[in-house]
Coordinates of C-alpha atoms in Angstrom, one line a residue:
X1 CA 34.7 101.8 212.2
X2 CA 36.4 104.3 213.7
X3 CA 34.6 106.6 210.7
X4 CA 31.1 105.5 211.5
X5 CA 32.2 106.6 215.3
X6 CA 33.6 110.5 214.0
X7 CA 31.1 111.1 211.3
X8 CA 29.0 113.0 213.9
X9 CA 31.6 115.2 214.5
X10 CA 33.2 115.5 210.8
X11 CA 32.5 119.4 211.2
X12 CA 34.5 119.9 214.6
X13 CA 37.0 119.2 212.3
X14 CA 37.1 121.9 209.7
X15 CA 40.4 123.8 209.6
X16 CA 42.6 121.5 210.9
X17 CA 45.3 120.7 208.1
X18 CA 46.5 117.4 210.3
X19 CA 42.7 116.2 210.1
X20 CA 42.6 116.3 205.7
X21 CA 42.7 112.7 205.3
X22 CA 39.8 111.9 207.8
X23 CA 37.2 114.7 206.4
X24 CA 38.4 113.3 202.8
X25 CA 37.7 109.3 204.3
X26 CA 34.1 110.7 206.3
X27 CA 33.0 112.8 202.9
X28 CA 33.6 109.5 200.7
X29 CA 31.6 107.8 203.5
X30 CA 28.8 110.3 203.6
X31 CA 28.8 110.4 199.8
X32 CA 28.8 106.5 199.6
X33 CA 25.7 106.2 202.2
X34 CA 24.1 108.5 200.4
X35 CA 23.7 106.9 197.1
X36 CA 23.1 103.6 198.6
X37 CA 20.1 105.5 200.9
X38 CA 18.9 106.5 197.4
X39 CA 18.9 103.4 195.9
X40 CA 17.0 101.7 198.8
X41 CA 14.8 104.4 199.4
X42 CA 13.2 104.0 196.2
X43 CA 12.9 100.4 196.1
X44 CA 10.9 100.7 199.4
X45 CA 9.5 104.2 198.7
X46 CA 5.4 102.3 199.4
X47 CA 6.6 101.9 202.8
X48 CA 7.9 105.6 203.7
X49 CA 4.4 106.9 204.2
X50 CA 3.8 104.5 206.7
X51 CA 6.9 104.2 208.7
X52 CA 8.2 107.8 208.7
X53 CA 8.7 109.5 212.0
X54 CA 8.0 106.2 213.8
X55 CA 10.0 105.3 217.0
X56 CA 10.6 101.4 216.4
X57 CA 11.9 98.8 219.0
X58 CA 14.1 96.1 217.1
X59 CA 14.6 93.4 219.0
X60 CA 16.6 90.0 219.0
X61 CA 19.9 89.4 217.5
X62 CA 22.9 90.9 218.5
X63 CA 22.6 94.9 217.8
X64 CA 24.8 96.1 214.3
X65 CA 25.5 100.1 214.3
X66 CA 25.7 100.2 210.9
X67 CA 22.7 98.4 210.1
X68 CA 20.5 100.2 212.4
X69 CA 21.5 103.5 211.3
X70 CA 20.8 102.0 207.6
X71 CA 17.3 101.1 208.5
X72 CA 16.3 103.8 210.1
X73 CA 17.8 106.4 207.4
X74 CA 15.9 104.0 205.0
X75 CA 12.8 103.8 206.5
X76 CA 12.5 106.9 207.6
X77 CA 12.0 106.0 211.2
X78 CA 12.4 108.8 213.5
X79 CA 14.1 106.4 216.1
X80 CA 15.0 103.0 215.8
X81 CA 16.2 101.7 219.0
X82 CA 17.9 97.6 218.3
X83 CA 17.9 95.6 221.9
X84 CA 20.4 92.6 221.7
X85 CA 18.1 89.9 223.4
X86 CA 19.7 87.5 225.9
X87 CA 17.5 84.9 227.8
X88 CA 20.2 85.0 230.6
X89 CA 18.8 88.6 231.7
X90 CA 14.9 88.4 232.3
X91 CA 15.2 92.1 233.6
X92 CA 15.2 92.5 229.9
X93 CA 12.0 91.5 229.1
X94 CA 10.3 93.5 232.0
X95 CA 12.2 96.7 230.5
X96 CA 11.0 96.2 226.9
X97 CA 7.5 95.0 228.2
X98 CA 7.5 98.7 230.0
X99 CA 8.5 100.7 227.0
X100 CA 5.4 99.1 225.4
X101 CA 3.6 100.1 228.3
X102 CA 4.3 103.6 228.7
X103 CA 4.0 104.2 224.6
X104 CA 7.8 104.5 224.5
X105 CA 7.4 103.1 220.4
X106 CA 4.5 102.9 217.5
X107 CA 6.2 99.7 216.6
X108 CA 7.7 96.4 217.5
X109 CA 9.9 94.5 215.3
X110 CA 10.9 91.0 216.5
X111 CA 13.7 89.0 214.6
X112 CA 12.2 85.6 215.1
X113 CA 15.6 83.7 214.3
X114 CA 17.7 85.4 216.6
X115 CA 15.3 85.2 219.9
X116 CA 13.5 82.5 222.0
X117 CA 9.5 81.8 221.5
X118 CA 8.5 83.3 224.8
X119 CA 9.6 86.8 223.8
X120 CA 6.6 87.1 221.5
X121 CA 4.0 85.3 223.4
X122 CA 4.6 87.9 225.9
X123 CA 4.9 91.2 224.1
X124 CA 2.7 90.3 221.1
X125 CA -0.6 90.7 223.5
X126 CA 0.9 93.4 225.6
X127 CA 1.7 95.6 222.0
X128 CA -1.9 94.1 221.1
X129 CA -3.8 95.3 224.1
X130 CA -1.8 99.6 223.7
X131 CA -2.6 99.3 219.7
X132 CA 0.8 99.0 218.5
X133 CA 1.7 96.5 216.2
X134 CA 4.1 94.2 216.9
X135 CA 5.4 92.5 213.7
X136 CA 7.7 88.8 213.4
X137 CA 10.7 89.3 210.9
X138 CA 11.0 85.8 210.0
X139 CA 14.5 85.9 208.4
X140 CA 17.8 88.3 208.7
X141 CA 17.6 91.8 209.2
X142 CA 18.8 93.8 206.6
X143 CA 16.4 96.4 204.9
X144 CA 14.9 93.7 201.9
X145 CA 13.7 91.7 205.1
X146 CA 12.3 94.7 206.9
X147 CA 10.5 95.7 204.2
X148 CA 9.0 92.4 203.3
X149 CA 7.8 91.7 206.8
X150 CA 6.3 95.7 207.2
X151 CA 4.3 95.3 204.0
X152 CA 2.7 92.1 205.3
X153 CA 2.1 93.2 208.6
X154 CA 1.5 97.3 207.3
X155 CA 0.2 98.0 204.1
X156 CA -2.5 95.4 204.9
X157 CA -3.9 97.8 208.0
X158 CA -4.1 100.7 206.3

């Protein structure tokens, strides 16, 4: 987790001998991510022509930064925001609705297993009204599950 936090600042620690081990581990992590990304990108190559550059909102579950970044890289999204949804915060749903109204997103993905039924009941019609695809991810939130959802929802309409 520390490596992931420091990764964006990797270039700032060049030349500092005290951080030699940190740089080595950051470089290893970057290399591992690159290999994983390449393999996954080949697997989902049919989707990237559609998903490249999209601003995406993922709703549900507990937002995991490592998975969020992986999905963003693999599908070449411009930006992927992952919002954990808690039933106890009605203002959160209003904020999500406002993002759709403001056209701050181009695709909404809802993790069906991790949210209550009233979320898609409110968001799907709103997304439809604004011409924004709103897709339900049936199970999980890994690249394969997201890809299946994207294929069913986006490739049929393209």
